Coordinates of C-alpha atoms in Angstrom, one line a residue:
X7 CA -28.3 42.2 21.1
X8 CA -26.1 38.7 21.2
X9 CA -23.9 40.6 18.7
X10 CA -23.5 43.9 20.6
X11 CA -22.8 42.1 24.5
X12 CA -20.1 40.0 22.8
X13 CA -18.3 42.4 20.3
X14 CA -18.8 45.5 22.4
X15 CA -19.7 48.9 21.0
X16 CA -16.7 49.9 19.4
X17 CA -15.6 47.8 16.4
X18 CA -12.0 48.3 14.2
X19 CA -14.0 47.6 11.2
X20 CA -17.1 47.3 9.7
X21 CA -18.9 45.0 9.0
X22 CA -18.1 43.0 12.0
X23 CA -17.0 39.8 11.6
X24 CA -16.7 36.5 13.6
X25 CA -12.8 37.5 13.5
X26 CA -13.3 40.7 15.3
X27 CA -11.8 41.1 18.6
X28 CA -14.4 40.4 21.7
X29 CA -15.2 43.4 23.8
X30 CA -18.1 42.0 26.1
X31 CA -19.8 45.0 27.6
X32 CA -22.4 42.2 30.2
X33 CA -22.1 39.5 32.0
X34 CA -24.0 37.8 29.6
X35 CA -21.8 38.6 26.9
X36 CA -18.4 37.2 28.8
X37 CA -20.6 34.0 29.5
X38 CA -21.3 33.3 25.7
X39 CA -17.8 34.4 24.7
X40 CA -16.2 32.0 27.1
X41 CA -18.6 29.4 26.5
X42 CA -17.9 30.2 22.5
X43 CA -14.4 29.3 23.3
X44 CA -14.3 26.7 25.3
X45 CA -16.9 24.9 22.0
X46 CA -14.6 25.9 19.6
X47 CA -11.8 24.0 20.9
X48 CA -10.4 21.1 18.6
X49 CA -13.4 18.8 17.6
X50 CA -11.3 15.8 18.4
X51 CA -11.6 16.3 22.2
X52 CA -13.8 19.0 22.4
X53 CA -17.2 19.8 24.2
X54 CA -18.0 20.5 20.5
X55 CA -17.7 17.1 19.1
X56 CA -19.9 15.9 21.7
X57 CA -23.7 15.6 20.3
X58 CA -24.6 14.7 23.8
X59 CA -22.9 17.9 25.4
X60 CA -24.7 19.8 22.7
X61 CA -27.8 18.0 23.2
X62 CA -27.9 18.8 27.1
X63 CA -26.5 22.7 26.7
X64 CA -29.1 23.4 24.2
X65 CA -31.5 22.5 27.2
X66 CA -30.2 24.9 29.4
X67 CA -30.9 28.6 30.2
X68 CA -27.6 30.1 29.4
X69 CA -29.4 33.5 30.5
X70 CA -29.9 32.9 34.2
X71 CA -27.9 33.9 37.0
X72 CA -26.1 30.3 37.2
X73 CA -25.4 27.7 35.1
X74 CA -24.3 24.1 35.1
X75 CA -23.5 20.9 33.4
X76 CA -21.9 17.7 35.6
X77 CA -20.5 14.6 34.1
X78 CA -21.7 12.0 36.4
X79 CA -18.9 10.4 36.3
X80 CA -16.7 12.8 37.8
X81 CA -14.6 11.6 40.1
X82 CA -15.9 13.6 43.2
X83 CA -19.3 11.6 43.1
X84 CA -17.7 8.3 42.9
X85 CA -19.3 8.2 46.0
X86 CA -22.2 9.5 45.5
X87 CA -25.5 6.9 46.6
X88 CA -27.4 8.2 43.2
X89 CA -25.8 7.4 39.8
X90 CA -26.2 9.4 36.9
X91 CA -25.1 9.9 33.6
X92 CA -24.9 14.0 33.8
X93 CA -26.7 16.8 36.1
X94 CA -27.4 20.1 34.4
X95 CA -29.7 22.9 34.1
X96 CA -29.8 26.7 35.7
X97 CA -31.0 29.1 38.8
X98 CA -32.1 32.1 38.4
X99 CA -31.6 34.3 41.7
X100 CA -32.6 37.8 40.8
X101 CA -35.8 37.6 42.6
X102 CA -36.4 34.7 44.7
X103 CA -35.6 31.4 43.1
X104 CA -36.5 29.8 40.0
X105 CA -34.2 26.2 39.6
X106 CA -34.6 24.1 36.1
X107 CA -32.7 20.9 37.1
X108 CA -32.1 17.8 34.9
X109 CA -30.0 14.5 35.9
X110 CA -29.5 12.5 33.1
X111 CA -30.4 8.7 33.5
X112 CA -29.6 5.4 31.5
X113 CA -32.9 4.8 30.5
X114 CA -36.2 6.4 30.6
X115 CA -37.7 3.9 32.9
X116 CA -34.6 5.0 35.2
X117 CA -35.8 8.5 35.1
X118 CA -39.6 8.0 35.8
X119 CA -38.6 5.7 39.0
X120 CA -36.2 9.1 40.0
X121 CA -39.6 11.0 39.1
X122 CA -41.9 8.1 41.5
X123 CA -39.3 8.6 44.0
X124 CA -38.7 12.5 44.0
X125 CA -41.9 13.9 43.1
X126 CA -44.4 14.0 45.9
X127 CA -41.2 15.2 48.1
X128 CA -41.1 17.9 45.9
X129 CA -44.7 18.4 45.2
X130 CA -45.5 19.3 49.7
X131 CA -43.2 22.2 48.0
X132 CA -46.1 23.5 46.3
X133 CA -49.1 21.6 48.9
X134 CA -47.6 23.8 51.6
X135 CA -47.3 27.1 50.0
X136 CA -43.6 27.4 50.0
X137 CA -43.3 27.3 46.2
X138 CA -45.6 28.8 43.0
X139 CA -44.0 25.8 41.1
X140 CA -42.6 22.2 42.2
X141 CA -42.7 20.1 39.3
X142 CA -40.8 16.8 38.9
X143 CA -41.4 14.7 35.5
X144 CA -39.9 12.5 33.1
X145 CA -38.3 13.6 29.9
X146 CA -36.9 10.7 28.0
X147 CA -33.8 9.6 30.0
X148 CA -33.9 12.8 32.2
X149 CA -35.2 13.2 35.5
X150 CA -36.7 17.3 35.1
X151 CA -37.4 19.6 38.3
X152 CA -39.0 22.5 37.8
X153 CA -39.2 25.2 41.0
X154 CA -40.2 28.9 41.6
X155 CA -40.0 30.4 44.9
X156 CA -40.5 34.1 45.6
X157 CA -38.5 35.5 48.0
X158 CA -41.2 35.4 51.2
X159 CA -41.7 31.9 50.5
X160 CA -37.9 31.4 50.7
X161 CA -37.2 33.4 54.1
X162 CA -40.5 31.1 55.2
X163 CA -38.3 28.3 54.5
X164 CA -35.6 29.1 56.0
X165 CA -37.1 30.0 59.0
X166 CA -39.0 25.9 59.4
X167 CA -36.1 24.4 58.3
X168 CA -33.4 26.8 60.1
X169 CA -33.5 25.6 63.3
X170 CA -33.5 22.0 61.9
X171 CA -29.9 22.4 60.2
X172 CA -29.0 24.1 63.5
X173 CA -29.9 20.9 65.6
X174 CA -27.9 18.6 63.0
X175 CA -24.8 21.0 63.1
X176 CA -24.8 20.6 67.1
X177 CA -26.7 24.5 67.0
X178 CA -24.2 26.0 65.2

């Protein structure tokens, strides 16, 4: 199905080959086209020469709704109070939310203090019913959170934490 969401349904010649123009027919199939050539850029400077990039984007879910990969060096989070090598991971949105997070750490002992820091935040998630999954653990030098929310549990958080923002934003 990779094949057919990338190369489309009608073909100038068959067999199809890697050469074959790209007709993406689904989102999907634009995604892994442009992703396709943005890693076959040169190898010198390339996403594609990077084992770490590859490393880090084969431990994403390319098939959600969104997402991401952030060098944490970027300069917009120069001034950022938590440092980190890289942030990535994806959100899936197509009924209620389901969030597979990674930040990328020097160390693993940098990521379990992250996880001893974050996780019993994360876990009320889960204790107070607003989540079916809030899960924060160490992965070598990553720092992994894991939610699922349905949709109810999402309007129930918006409504508790609503009027909150609200107050901070001078009730707007």
């Amino acid at each position: 199905t990779s094949t057919v969401c990338v190369y489309g349904i009608q073909y100038d010649w068959l067999p199809a080959t890697e050469d074959h123009p790209l007709r993406p027919i689904t989102q999907y199939g634009r995604d892994k086209a442009a992703m396709d050539a943005w890693l076959a850029m040169s190898n010198d400077k390339s996403l594609k020469g990077s084992a770490t990039f590859s490393e880090m984007y084969g431990k994403i879910k390319n098939t959600d709704a969104v997402w991401f990969a952030v060098n944490g060096a970027a300069p917009m989070l120069k001034d950022s109070p938590v440092k980190f090598k890289a942030a990535f991971g994806s959100l899936d949105v197509t009924t209620g939310l389901t969030a597979d997070v990674r930040v990328r750490t020097n160390s693993a002992d940098e990521a379990k203090q992250m996880v001893d820091q974050m996780g019993s935040q994360v876990s009320q998630l889960k204790g107070m019913g607003m989540a079916d999954k809030a899960d924060v653990t160490a992965d070598g030098p990553d720092m992994r959170m894991e939610v699922a929310m349905s949709e109810q549990q999402i309007k129930n958080l918006m409504q508790m934490v609503g009027p909150m923002m609200g107050g901070m934003m001078g009730g707007q």
